[in-house]
mmCIF file of C-alpha atoms in Angstrom:
data_model
loop_
_atom_site.group_PDB
_atom_site.id
_atom_site.type_symbol
_atom_site.label_atom_id
_atom_site.label_comp_id
_atom_site.label_asym_id
_atom_site.label_seq_id
_atom_site.Cartn_x
_atom_site.Cartn_y
_atom_site.Cartn_z
ATOM 1 C CA ARG A 143 -20.192 71.006 58.469
ATOM 2 C CA GLU A 144 -19.591 67.337 57.740
ATOM 3 C CA SER A 145 -15.812 67.762 57.660
ATOM 4 C CA ALA A 146 -15.932 69.947 60.791
ATOM 5 C CA THR A 147 -17.907 67.278 62.656
ATOM 6 C CA LEU A 148 -15.517 64.573 61.488
ATOM 7 C CA THR A 149 -12.518 66.698 62.525
ATOM 8 C CA ARG A 150 -13.973 67.209 66.010
ATOM 9 C CA ASP A 151 -14.524 63.466 66.366
ATOM 10 C CA VAL A 152 -10.966 62.713 65.248
ATOM 11 C CA LEU A 153 -9.481 65.282 67.666
ATOM 12 C CA GLU A 154 -11.549 64.068 70.612
ATOM 13 C CA GLN A 155 -10.731 60.440 69.925
ATOM 14 C CA HIS A 156 -7.022 61.180 69.516
ATOM 15 C CA PHE A 157 -6.706 63.202 72.727
ATOM 16 C CA ASN A 158 -8.783 60.692 74.692
ATOM 17 C CA ASP A 159 -6.417 57.983 73.489
ATOM 18 C CA LEU A 160 -3.471 60.145 74.530
ATOM 19 C CA LYS A 161 -4.950 60.668 77.997
ATOM 20 C CA GLY A 162 -5.430 56.946 78.474
ATOM 21 C CA THR A 163 -1.927 56.173 77.228
ATOM 22 C CA LEU A 164 -0.316 58.880 79.394
ATOM 23 C CA LYS A 165 -2.172 57.664 82.499
ATOM 24 C CA LYS A 166 -1.070 54.105 81.800
ATOM 25 C CA LEU A 167 2.554 55.177 81.341
ATOM 26 C CA LEU A 168 2.504 57.268 84.542
ATOM 27 C CA ASP A 169 0.965 54.406 86.499
ATOM 28 C CA GLU A 170 3.621 52.036 85.184
ATOM 29 C CA ARG A 171 6.407 54.454 86.125
ATOM 30 C CA LEU A 172 4.964 54.963 89.612
ATOM 31 C CA MET A 173 4.722 51.199 90.135
ATOM 32 C CA SER A 174 8.331 50.780 88.997
ATOM 33 C CA LEU A 175 9.592 53.415 91.456
ATOM 34 C CA LEU A 176 7.558 51.955 94.346
ATOM 35 C CA GLN A 177 8.995 48.509 93.610
ATOM 36 C CA GLU A 178 12.470 50.033 93.671
ATOM 37 C CA VAL A 179 11.751 51.533 97.124
ATOM 38 C CA ASP A 180 10.520 48.167 98.375
ATOM 39 C CA ALA A 181 13.628 46.390 97.075
ATOM 40 C CA ILE A 182 16.042 48.867 98.724
ATOM 41 C CA GLU A 183 14.108 48.734 101.988
ATOM 42 C CA GLN A 184 14.122 44.943 102.152
ATOM 43 C CA GLU A 185 17.809 44.700 101.280
ATOM 44 C CA SER A 186 18.952 47.394 103.715
ATOM 45 C CA ILE A 187 16.755 46.598 106.715
ATOM 46 C CA LYS A 188 17.799 42.946 107.051
ATOM 47 C CA PRO A 189 21.253 43.502 108.707
ATOM 48 C CA LEU A 190 19.767 46.221 110.913
ATOM 49 C CA ASP A 191 17.032 43.855 112.107
ATOM 50 C CA GLU A 192 19.629 41.184 112.900
ATOM 51 C CA CYS A 193 21.708 43.731 114.862
ATOM 52 C CA GLN A 194 18.629 44.785 116.798
ATOM 53 C CA LYS A 195 17.823 41.181 117.705
ATOM 54 C CA LEU A 196 21.360 40.649 119.064
ATOM 55 C CA ILE A 197 21.161 43.801 121.181
ATOM 56 C CA GLU A 198 17.711 42.872 122.519
ATOM 57 C CA HIS A 199 18.966 39.367 123.355
ATOM 58 C CA GLY A 200 21.964 40.835 125.243
ATOM 59 C CA VAL A 201 19.746 43.228 127.188
ATOM 60 C CA SER A 202 17.338 40.407 128.054
ATOM 61 C CA THR A 203 20.256 38.224 129.270
ATOM 62 C CA ALA A 204 21.572 41.087 131.411
ATOM 63 C CA ASP A 205 18.103 41.599 132.906
ATOM 64 C CA ASP A 206 17.909 37.913 133.809
ATOM 65 C CA LEU A 207 21.366 38.054 135.434
ATOM 66 C CA LEU A 208 20.443 41.177 137.350
ATOM 67 C CA ARG A 209 17.349 39.472 138.741
ATOM 68 C CA ASP A 210 19.452 36.446 139.763
ATOM 69 C CA GLY A 211 21.914 38.757 141.612
ATOM 70 C CA GLU A 212 19.139 40.577 143.441
ATOM 71 C CA SER A 213 17.619 37.243 144.465
ATOM 72 C CA ALA A 214 20.998 36.010 145.732
ATOM 73 C CA VAL A 215 21.564 39.162 147.781
ATOM 74 C CA HIS A 216 18.128 39.289 149.346
ATOM 75 C CA GLY A 217 17.542 35.544 149.756
ATOM 76 C CA ASP A 218 17.793 33.334 152.825
ATOM 77 C CA VAL A 219 21.189 33.138 154.472
ATOM 78 C CA GLY A 220 21.261 29.391 154.046
ATOM 79 C CA GLN A 221 20.773 29.623 150.287
ATOM 80 C CA GLN A 222 22.695 32.858 149.793
ATOM 81 C CA ASN A 223 26.105 31.247 149.301
ATOM 82 C CA GLU A 224 24.689 28.757 146.805
ATOM 83 C CA LYS A 225 22.887 31.491 144.808
ATOM 84 C CA LEU A 226 25.911 33.774 144.840
ATOM 85 C CA CYS A 227 28.060 30.919 143.539
ATOM 86 C CA SER A 228 25.539 30.207 140.766
ATOM 87 C CA PHE A 229 25.305 33.921 139.948
ATOM 88 C CA THR A 230 29.077 34.243 139.738
ATOM 89 C CA LYS A 231 29.417 31.274 137.357
ATOM 90 C CA LYS A 232 26.639 32.628 135.075
ATOM 91 C CA ALA A 233 28.183 36.112 135.052
ATOM 92 C CA LEU A 234 31.566 34.695 133.994
ATOM 93 C CA HIS A 235 30.038 33.020 130.950
ATOM 94 C CA ILE A 236 28.110 36.096 129.766
ATOM 95 C CA GLN A 237 29.941 38.876 127.896
ATOM 96 C CA LEU A 238 28.099 41.967 129.013
ATOM 97 C CA ASP A 239 30.713 44.357 127.655
ATOM 98 C CA SER A 240 30.385 43.352 123.938
ATOM 99 C CA LEU A 241 27.915 44.623 121.287
ATOM 100 C CA PRO A 242 27.405 43.683 117.617
ATOM 101 C CA GLU A 243 28.883 46.032 115.050
ATOM 102 C CA VAL A 244 26.357 48.795 114.489
ATOM 103 C CA PRO A 245 26.714 50.709 111.147
ATOM 104 C CA SER A 246 27.246 54.415 111.427
ATOM 105 C CA LEU A 247 24.268 56.638 110.689
ATOM 106 C CA VAL A 248 25.671 57.899 107.379
ATOM 107 C CA ASP A 249 26.037 54.303 106.141
ATOM 108 C CA VAL A 250 22.375 53.479 106.722
ATOM 109 C CA PRO A 251 20.226 54.075 103.591
ATOM 110 C CA CYS A 252 17.853 57.020 103.863
ATOM 111 C CA LEU A 253 15.317 56.825 101.046
ATOM 112 C CA SER A 254 13.965 59.884 99.251
ATOM 113 C CA ALA A 255 12.354 60.697 95.891
ATOM 114 C CA GLN A 256 13.842 63.107 93.344
ATOM 115 C CA LEU A 257 11.154 64.563 91.069
ATOM 116 C CA ASP A 258 12.190 67.045 88.386
ATOM 117 C CA ASP A 259 9.476 69.576 87.670
ATOM 118 C CA CYS A 260 10.955 70.323 84.249
ATOM 119 C CA LEU A 261 9.010 67.316 82.885
ATOM 120 C CA LEU A 262 5.833 69.338 83.164
ATOM 121 C CA THR A 263 7.419 72.187 81.232
ATOM 122 C CA ILE A 264 8.618 69.855 78.481
ATOM 123 C CA LEU A 265 5.221 68.154 78.235
ATOM 124 C CA LYS A 266 3.439 71.486 78.252
ATOM 125 C CA ASN A 267 5.527 72.791 75.355
ATOM 126 C CA GLN A 268 5.061 69.578 73.366
ATOM 127 C CA ILE A 269 1.319 69.405 74.031
ATOM 128 C CA PHE A 270 0.739 73.023 73.004
ATOM 129 C CA ARG A 271 2.462 72.290 69.671
ATOM 130 C CA HIS A 272 0.764 68.907 69.125
ATOM 131 C CA GLY A 273 -1.767 68.723 66.302
ATOM 132 C CA THR A 274 -2.886 71.218 63.705
ATOM 133 C CA VAL A 275 -6.140 71.990 61.943
ATOM 134 C CA ALA A 276 -5.954 72.531 58.186
ATOM 135 C CA SER A 277 -8.751 74.083 56.163
ATOM 136 C CA HIS A 278 -7.372 72.979 52.760
ATOM 137 C CA PRO A 279 -5.251 69.841 52.061
ATOM 138 C CA PRO A 280 -2.128 70.528 49.935
ATOM 139 C CA VAL A 281 -3.110 67.905 47.312
ATOM 140 C CA GLN A 282 -6.435 67.041 45.720
ATOM 141 C CA LEU A 283 -7.733 64.367 43.388
ATOM 142 C CA GLU A 284 -7.898 65.685 39.839
ATOM 143 C CA GLU A 285 -9.173 63.053 37.408
ATOM 144 C CA PHE A 286 -10.503 59.496 37.107
ATOM 145 C CA VAL A 287 -10.016 57.647 33.813
ATOM 146 C CA GLU A 288 -11.880 54.392 33.230
ATOM 147 C CA LYS A 289 -9.744 51.363 32.445
ATOM 148 C CA PRO A 290 -10.830 47.760 31.854
ATOM 149 C CA GLY A 291 -11.131 46.402 35.377
ATOM 150 C CA GLY A 292 -9.356 49.434 36.772
ATOM 151 C CA ILE A 293 -9.276 53.198 37.254
ATOM 152 C CA LEU A 294 -6.439 55.597 36.433
ATOM 153 C CA VAL A 295 -6.378 58.099 39.295
ATOM 154 C CA ARG A 296 -4.608 61.446 38.878
ATOM 155 C CA TRP A 297 -3.970 64.058 41.571
ATOM 156 C CA CYS A 298 -2.265 67.441 41.768
ATOM 157 C CA LYS A 299 -0.719 69.837 44.263
ATOM 158 C CA VAL A 300 -2.920 72.828 45.123
ATOM 159 C CA ASP A 301 -0.660 74.528 47.696
ATOM 160 C CA ASP A 302 2.142 76.438 45.965
ATOM 161 C CA ASP A 303 4.203 76.608 49.163
ATOM 162 C CA PHE A 304 4.059 72.849 49.770
ATOM 163 C CA ILE A 305 7.009 70.807 48.455
ATOM 164 C CA PRO A 306 5.915 67.131 48.226
ATOM 165 C CA GLN A 307 8.290 64.234 48.632
ATOM 166 C CA ASP A 308 5.850 61.309 48.463
ATOM 167 C CA TYR A 309 2.149 60.791 47.805
ATOM 168 C CA ARG A 310 -0.156 58.247 49.420
ATOM 169 C CA LEU A 311 -3.312 57.042 47.660
ATOM 170 C CA GLN A 312 -6.050 55.094 49.451
ATOM 171 C CA TYR A 313 -9.393 53.641 48.371
ATOM 172 C CA ARG A 314 -12.341 51.745 49.744
ATOM 173 C CA LYS A 315 -15.125 49.849 48.032
ATOM 174 C CA GLY A 316 -18.702 51.086 48.330
ATOM 175 C CA THR A 317 -19.686 51.524 51.948
ATOM 176 C CA ALA A 318 -16.639 49.792 53.480
ATOM 177 C CA THR A 319 -15.515 51.371 56.727
ATOM 178 C CA HIS A 320 -11.742 51.364 56.232
ATOM 179 C CA PHE A 321 -9.552 52.838 53.512
ATOM 180 C CA GLU A 322 -6.653 50.744 52.183
ATOM 181 C CA ASP A 323 -3.288 51.931 50.900
ATOM 182 C CA VAL A 324 -2.986 51.287 47.183
ATOM 183 C CA TYR A 325 0.027 53.454 46.248
ATOM 184 C CA VAL A 326 2.899 55.277 47.973
ATOM 185 C CA GLY A 327 5.460 57.034 45.801
ATOM 186 C CA SER A 328 6.480 60.182 43.979
ATOM 187 C CA GLU A 329 4.220 59.849 40.897
ATOM 188 C CA THR A 330 1.031 61.908 40.508
ATOM 189 C CA GLU A 331 -1.028 59.146 38.898
ATOM 190 C CA PHE A 332 -1.629 55.449 39.439
ATOM 191 C CA ILE A 333 -3.744 52.726 37.808
ATOM 192 C CA VAL A 334 -5.775 50.923 40.476
ATOM 193 C CA LEU A 335 -6.472 47.396 39.236
ATOM 194 C CA HIS A 336 -8.885 44.676 40.391
ATOM 195 C CA ILE A 337 -11.802 47.140 40.307
ATOM 196 C CA ASP A 338 -15.250 45.616 39.910
ATOM 197 C CA PRO A 339 -17.222 47.217 37.040
ATOM 198 C CA ASN A 340 -20.168 49.500 37.864
ATOM 199 C CA VAL A 341 -19.277 49.705 41.566
ATOM 200 C CA ASP A 342 -18.511 52.985 43.357
ATOM 201 C CA TYR A 343 -15.083 53.315 44.999
ATOM 202 C CA GLN A 344 -14.004 56.190 47.238
ATOM 203 C CA PHE A 345 -10.511 57.587 46.809
ATOM 204 C CA ARG A 346 -8.404 60.029 48.807
ATOM 205 C CA VAL A 347 -4.797 61.200 48.622
ATOM 206 C CA CYS A 348 -2.317 62.916 50.928
ATOM 207 C CA ALA A 349 1.334 63.921 50.700
ATOM 208 C CA ARG A 350 4.473 64.078 52.809
ATOM 209 C CA GLY A 351 6.532 67.244 52.698
ATOM 210 C CA ASP A 352 10.199 67.232 51.781
ATOM 211 C CA GLY A 353 12.232 66.035 54.758
ATOM 212 C CA ARG A 354 9.139 65.393 56.905
ATOM 213 C CA GLN A 355 7.879 62.187 58.491
ATOM 214 C CA GLU A 356 4.200 63.020 59.025
ATOM 215 C CA TRP A 357 1.579 62.941 56.265
ATOM 216 C CA SER A 358 -0.528 65.923 55.290
ATOM 217 C CA PRO A 359 -4.323 66.050 55.758
ATOM 218 C CA TRP A 360 -6.326 63.871 53.372
ATOM 219 C CA SER A 361 -7.900 65.321 50.272
ATOM 220 C CA VAL A 362 -11.660 65.508 49.906
ATOM 221 C CA PRO A 363 -12.796 61.901 49.204
ATOM 222 C CA GLN A 364 -14.172 61.456 45.697
ATOM 223 C CA ILE A 365 -16.012 58.608 43.997
ATOM 224 C CA GLY A 366 -14.643 56.815 40.944
ATOM 225 C CA ARG A 367 -15.978 53.878 38.966
ATOM 226 C CA THR A 368 -15.384 51.990 35.761
ATOM 227 C CA THR A 369 -17.955 50.549 33.395
ATOM 228 C CA LEU A 370 -15.360 48.527 31.493
ATOM 229 C CA VAL A 371 -15.023 44.823 32.229
ATOM 230 C CA PRO A 372 -11.473 43.663 33.030
ATOM 231 C CA HIS A 373 -9.205 42.183 30.387
ATOM 232 C CA GLU A 374 -8.979 38.404 30.724
ATOM 233 C CA TRP A 375 -7.061 35.713 28.883
ATOM 234 C CA THR A 376 -9.152 32.843 27.588
ATOM 235 C CA THR A 377 -8.928 29.586 29.512
ATOM 236 C CA GLY A 378 -8.243 26.090 28.264
ATOM 237 C CA LEU A 379 -5.114 26.524 26.115
ATOM 238 C CA GLU A 380 -2.718 23.779 27.176
ATOM 239 C CA GLY A 381 0.515 25.771 26.859
ATOM 240 C CA TYR A 382 -0.459 28.526 29.320
ATOM 241 C CA SER A 383 -1.321 28.755 33.014
ATOM 242 C CA LEU A 384 -3.491 31.662 34.207
ATOM 243 C CA SER A 385 -3.775 33.561 37.477
ATOM 244 C CA SER A 386 -6.985 33.474 39.517
ATOM 245 C CA ARG A 387 -8.179 36.739 37.938
ATOM 246 C CA ARG A 388 -7.102 35.485 34.501
ATOM 247 C CA ASN A 389 -5.174 38.704 33.787
ATOM 248 C CA ILE A 390 -1.732 37.041 34.027
ATOM 249 C CA ALA A 391 -0.630 34.316 31.619
ATOM 250 C CA LEU A 392 2.437 32.117 32.225
ATOM 251 C CA ARG A 393 3.948 30.059 29.413
ATOM 252 C CA ASN A 394 4.391 26.650 30.992
ATOM 253 C CA ASP A 395 6.643 23.789 29.955
ATOM 254 C CA SER A 396 4.001 22.073 27.836
ATOM 255 C CA GLN A 397 5.117 21.172 24.321
ATOM 256 C CA SER A 398 1.820 22.514 22.981
ATOM 257 C CA CYS A 399 2.080 25.883 21.229
ATOM 258 C CA GLY A 400 -0.313 28.404 19.746
ATOM 259 C CA VAL A 401 -1.721 31.879 20.256
ATOM 260 C CA LEU A 402 -3.395 32.711 23.565
ATOM 261 C CA TYR A 403 -6.256 35.167 22.914
ATOM 262 C CA SER A 404 -8.379 37.340 25.151
ATOM 263 C CA LYS A 405 -11.668 35.981 26.425
ATOM 264 C CA ALA A 406 -13.593 38.644 24.451
ATOM 265 C CA PRO A 407 -12.868 41.696 22.257
ATOM 266 C CA THR A 408 -12.510 43.988 25.289
ATOM 267 C CA TYR A 409 -9.963 46.417 23.811
ATOM 268 C CA PHE A 410 -11.717 49.502 22.389
ATOM 269 C CA CYS A 411 -10.190 52.209 20.248
ATOM 270 C CA GLY A 412 -9.315 55.272 22.290
ATOM 271 C CA GLN A 413 -8.048 53.195 25.215
ATOM 272 C CA THR A 414 -4.521 52.147 26.161
ATOM 273 C CA LEU A 415 -3.772 48.428 26.256
ATOM 274 C CA THR A 416 -0.761 47.517 28.404
ATOM 275 C CA PHE A 417 1.279 44.311 28.493
ATOM 276 C CA ARG A 418 3.814 44.005 31.309
ATOM 277 C CA GLN A 419 6.411 41.276 31.463
ATOM 278 C CA VAL A 420 6.642 40.174 35.102
ATOM 279 C CA LEU A 421 9.100 37.857 36.828
ATOM 280 C CA SER A 422 8.209 34.196 36.978
ATOM 281 C CA GLY A 423 9.454 31.682 39.514
ATOM 282 C CA ILE A 424 12.785 31.289 37.708
ATOM 283 C CA GLU A 425 13.364 35.073 37.976
ATOM 284 C CA THR A 426 14.110 35.445 34.268
ATOM 285 C CA VAL A 427 12.017 35.577 31.124
ATOM 286 C CA GLY A 428 11.925 32.648 28.785
ATOM 287 C CA GLN A 429 14.227 32.089 25.855
ATOM 288 C CA PRO A 430 13.144 34.352 22.940
ATOM 289 C CA ASP A 431 12.014 33.114 19.551
ATOM 290 C CA ARG A 432 11.403 35.133 16.377
ATOM 291 C CA ARG A 433 7.735 33.983 16.349
ATOM 292 C CA ASP A 434 7.058 35.269 19.886
ATOM 293 C CA SER A 435 4.681 38.221 19.848
ATOM 294 C CA LEU A 436 2.284 40.481 21.778
ATOM 295 C CA GLY A 437 -0.478 42.370 20.039
ATOM 296 C CA VAL A 438 -4.079 42.832 18.951
ATOM 297 C CA CYS A 439 -6.196 41.314 16.217
ATOM 298 C CA VAL A 440 -9.613 41.616 14.621
ATOM 299 C CA GLU A 441 -10.667 38.037 15.376
ATOM 300 C CA GLN A 442 -9.450 34.820 16.917
ATOM 301 C CA GLN A 443 -7.906 32.482 14.367
ATOM 302 C CA ASN A 444 -6.822 29.089 15.641
ATOM 303 C CA GLY A 445 -4.125 27.084 13.905
ATOM 304 C CA TYR A 446 -1.479 29.830 14.013
ATOM 305 C CA ASP A 447 1.556 29.716 16.292
ATOM 306 C CA SER A 448 2.091 33.504 16.181
ATOM 307 C CA LEU A 449 0.233 36.816 15.847
ATOM 308 C CA GLN A 450 2.450 37.668 12.885
ATOM 309 C CA ARG A 451 -0.452 37.151 10.485
ATOM 310 C CA ASP A 452 -3.185 38.964 8.588
ATOM 311 C CA LYS A 453 -5.638 41.205 10.503
ATOM 312 C CA ALA A 454 -3.242 41.616 13.424
ATOM 313 C CA VAL A 455 -0.584 44.033 14.616
ATOM 314 C CA CYS A 456 2.060 42.900 17.094
ATOM 315 C CA ILE A 457 5.549 43.326 18.475
ATOM 316 C CA SER A 458 7.930 40.403 18.736
ATOM 317 C CA THR A 459 10.148 39.851 21.775
ATOM 318 C CA ASN A 460 13.163 41.099 19.779
ATOM 319 C CA GLY A 461 11.375 44.437 19.137
ATOM 320 C CA ALA A 462 10.269 43.881 15.534
ATOM 321 C CA VAL A 463 6.807 45.307 14.623
ATOM 322 C CA PHE A 464 4.487 43.343 12.325
ATOM 323 C CA VAL A 465 1.409 44.688 10.534
ATOM 324 C CA ASN A 466 -0.823 42.113 8.841
ATOM 325 C CA GLY A 467 2.084 39.648 8.955
ATOM 326 C CA LYS A 468 4.615 42.012 7.368
ATOM 327 C CA GLU A 469 7.614 43.308 9.305
ATOM 328 C CA MET A 470 8.070 47.093 9.472
ATOM 329 C CA THR A 471 11.420 48.785 9.036
ATOM 330 C CA ASN A 472 11.031 50.561 12.396
ATOM 331 C CA GLN A 473 12.029 48.497 15.409
ATOM 332 C CA LEU A 474 11.497 48.907 19.147
ATOM 333 C CA PRO A 475 13.679 47.725 22.064
ATOM 334 C CA ALA A 476 13.532 44.030 22.879
ATOM 335 C CA VAL A 477 11.030 42.811 25.457
ATOM 336 C CA THR A 478 12.848 41.773 28.638
ATOM 337 C CA SER A 479 12.054 41.249 32.305
ATOM 338 C CA GLY A 480 9.988 44.187 33.596
ATOM 339 C CA SER A 481 9.298 45.561 30.093
ATOM 340 C CA THR A 482 6.021 47.362 29.459
ATOM 341 C CA VAL A 483 4.457 47.473 25.994
ATOM 342 C CA THR A 484 1.425 49.677 25.268
ATOM 343 C CA PHE A 485 -0.950 49.834 22.322
ATOM 344 C CA ASP A 486 -2.986 52.990 21.587
ATOM 345 C CA MET A 487 -5.417 53.178 18.671
ATOM 346 C CA GLU A 488 -7.754 55.801 17.275
ATOM 347 C CA VAL A 489 -10.079 55.723 14.287
ATOM 348 C CA VAL A 490 -9.037 57.728 11.232
ATOM 349 C CA GLN A 491 -12.068 58.588 9.093
ATOM 350 C CA LEU A 492 -11.516 58.109 5.380
ATOM 351 C CA GLY A 493 -14.878 59.239 4.104
ATOM 352 C CA PRO A 494 -18.625 58.569 4.258
ATOM 353 C CA SER A 495 -18.187 54.960 3.193
ATOM 354 C CA SER A 496 -15.704 54.042 5.948
ATOM 355 C CA ASN A 497 -18.421 52.666 8.218
ATOM 356 C CA GLU A 498 -20.256 50.843 5.442
ATOM 357 C CA GLY A 499 -17.766 48.138 4.597
ATOM 358 C CA GLY A 500 -15.169 50.268 2.792
ATOM 359 C CA ASN A 501 -11.585 50.898 3.841
ATOM 360 C CA PHE A 502 -11.234 51.427 7.583
ATOM 361 C CA LYS A 503 -8.083 52.926 9.028
ATOM 362 C CA LEU A 504 -6.783 52.866 12.612
ATOM 363 C CA ARG A 505 -3.846 54.966 13.758
ATOM 364 C CA VAL A 506 -1.735 52.694 15.950
ATOM 365 C CA THR A 507 0.914 53.743 18.476
ATOM 366 C CA ILE A 508 3.075 51.011 19.997
ATOM 367 C CA SER A 509 5.383 52.036 22.850
ATOM 368 C CA SER A 510 8.133 50.040 24.526
ATOM 369 C CA ASN A 511 10.866 51.218 26.892
ATOM 370 C CA ASN A 512 10.298 54.952 26.185
ATOM 371 C CA ARG A 513 10.323 54.503 22.420
ATOM 372 C CA GLU A 514 7.331 54.306 20.083
ATOM 373 C CA VAL A 515 6.287 53.716 16.490
ATOM 374 C CA VAL A 516 3.182 55.233 14.868
ATOM 375 C CA PHE A 517 1.533 53.883 11.733
ATOM 376 C CA ASP A 518 -1.864 53.497 10.069
ATOM 377 C CA TRP A 519 -3.469 50.066 10.003
ATOM 378 C CA VAL A 520 -5.887 49.633 7.098
ATOM 379 C CA LEU A 521 -8.706 47.103 7.484
ATOM 380 C CA ASP A 522 -11.479 46.048 5.141
ATOM 381 C CA GLN A 523 -14.161 46.275 7.839
ATOM 382 C CA CYS A 524 -15.247 48.633 10.585
ATOM 383 C CA CYS A 525 -13.735 47.475 13.847
ATOM 384 C CA VAL A 526 -13.620 49.449 17.099
ATOM 385 C CA SER A 527 -13.255 46.533 19.556
ATOM 386 C CA LEU A 528 -10.383 44.090 19.225
ATOM 387 C CA TYR A 529 -9.009 40.910 20.726
ATOM 388 C CA PHE A 530 -5.519 40.868 22.215
ATOM 389 C CA GLY A 531 -3.169 37.915 22.248
ATOM 390 C CA CYS A 532 0.295 36.547 22.871
ATOM 391 C CA SER A 533 2.407 33.639 21.705
ATOM 392 C CA PHE A 534 5.622 32.272 23.217
ATOM 393 C CA SER A 535 7.589 29.208 22.137
ATOM 394 C CA TYR A 536 9.540 28.601 25.368
ATOM 395 C CA PRO A 537 8.464 28.435 29.048
ATOM 396 C CA GLY A 538 9.143 31.213 31.554
ATOM 397 C CA TRP A 539 7.338 34.133 29.882
ATOM 398 C CA LYS A 540 4.759 35.727 32.203
ATOM 399 C CA VAL A 541 2.558 38.568 30.962
ATOM 400 C CA LEU A 542 0.147 40.825 32.842
ATOM 401 C CA VAL A 543 -2.462 42.637 30.737
ATOM 402 C CA PHE A 544 -4.459 45.705 31.779
#
């Protein structure tokens, strides 16, 4: 009933808007045609008016002369010769046998309006095909996965006959009135960032069929939320400049070096931690150095210039993988502009004593440019939340974390 009521409101609003727009367009067209009639009338009537004035002036002059002749004929005998002489002189100076050039009837404009009734037929056919009512949208939201400061939204096609070309995802915060576009593309999932923790967001998705311009009906709106606080870099390290949300770190041109850590141990096992190298103002990444690295660690340790140390796993910008400061034989592609590096970890239970200070093992998967390495990271303490960090020796590196 709610969707039916909303659909009625949308239809009524749309067709009322159409009526208003059509009336405005028809009024504008009528005004344009009337102005055209006025312009033709004013342009064409001017020479005819001038011709009429000349004819009327000639007729008036002839009437005056005729009255003078009648007066001369019927006047006193003494004045008759004088009047006849005056009449004769006036008659000689007036050309009564000439008229201005009068245009022929076929040359005079004759205004008319041509109105083609086929417009009504065309409009009728278009109007009868305008708009559809769908009982089931072709795509629906499928899953929400909590991310630190974000939500991974997945959707799927539910109409087997529908061939999608693009998807369009929108969201709105809490009780906001308007939805905002957050993704348009061919993928069936998207991570929505800048989400406030413990706040409800409404999501909806639609699709555009192959070769079509119009979008399909929206899916049923669903609520998603995250309880995970966003990842943030720690502030105050001289060699790095941070974005307003503190999720992007830029290696500046300061001579100071060191490891930039996260504000808190916000990476939990079972999640995916993503580093993305984004373009800086110089449109290229900084010069690489063998000590450069991205990774996670058990605790912050100041005094190091790299994450290639004990109690940390990381990948260097040349693709080398380090575990507790030791380089592995497996290597990943180098980190370049636009590269995305992900860390996935899960706890591997070793026995009853694993949570009581004994050996603790995490299975780590590091992925970069469609390649990955998997290994076990052995620690001497139970640790399910970790810090993340980065270190770069030269300016120009700019890393987004989520």
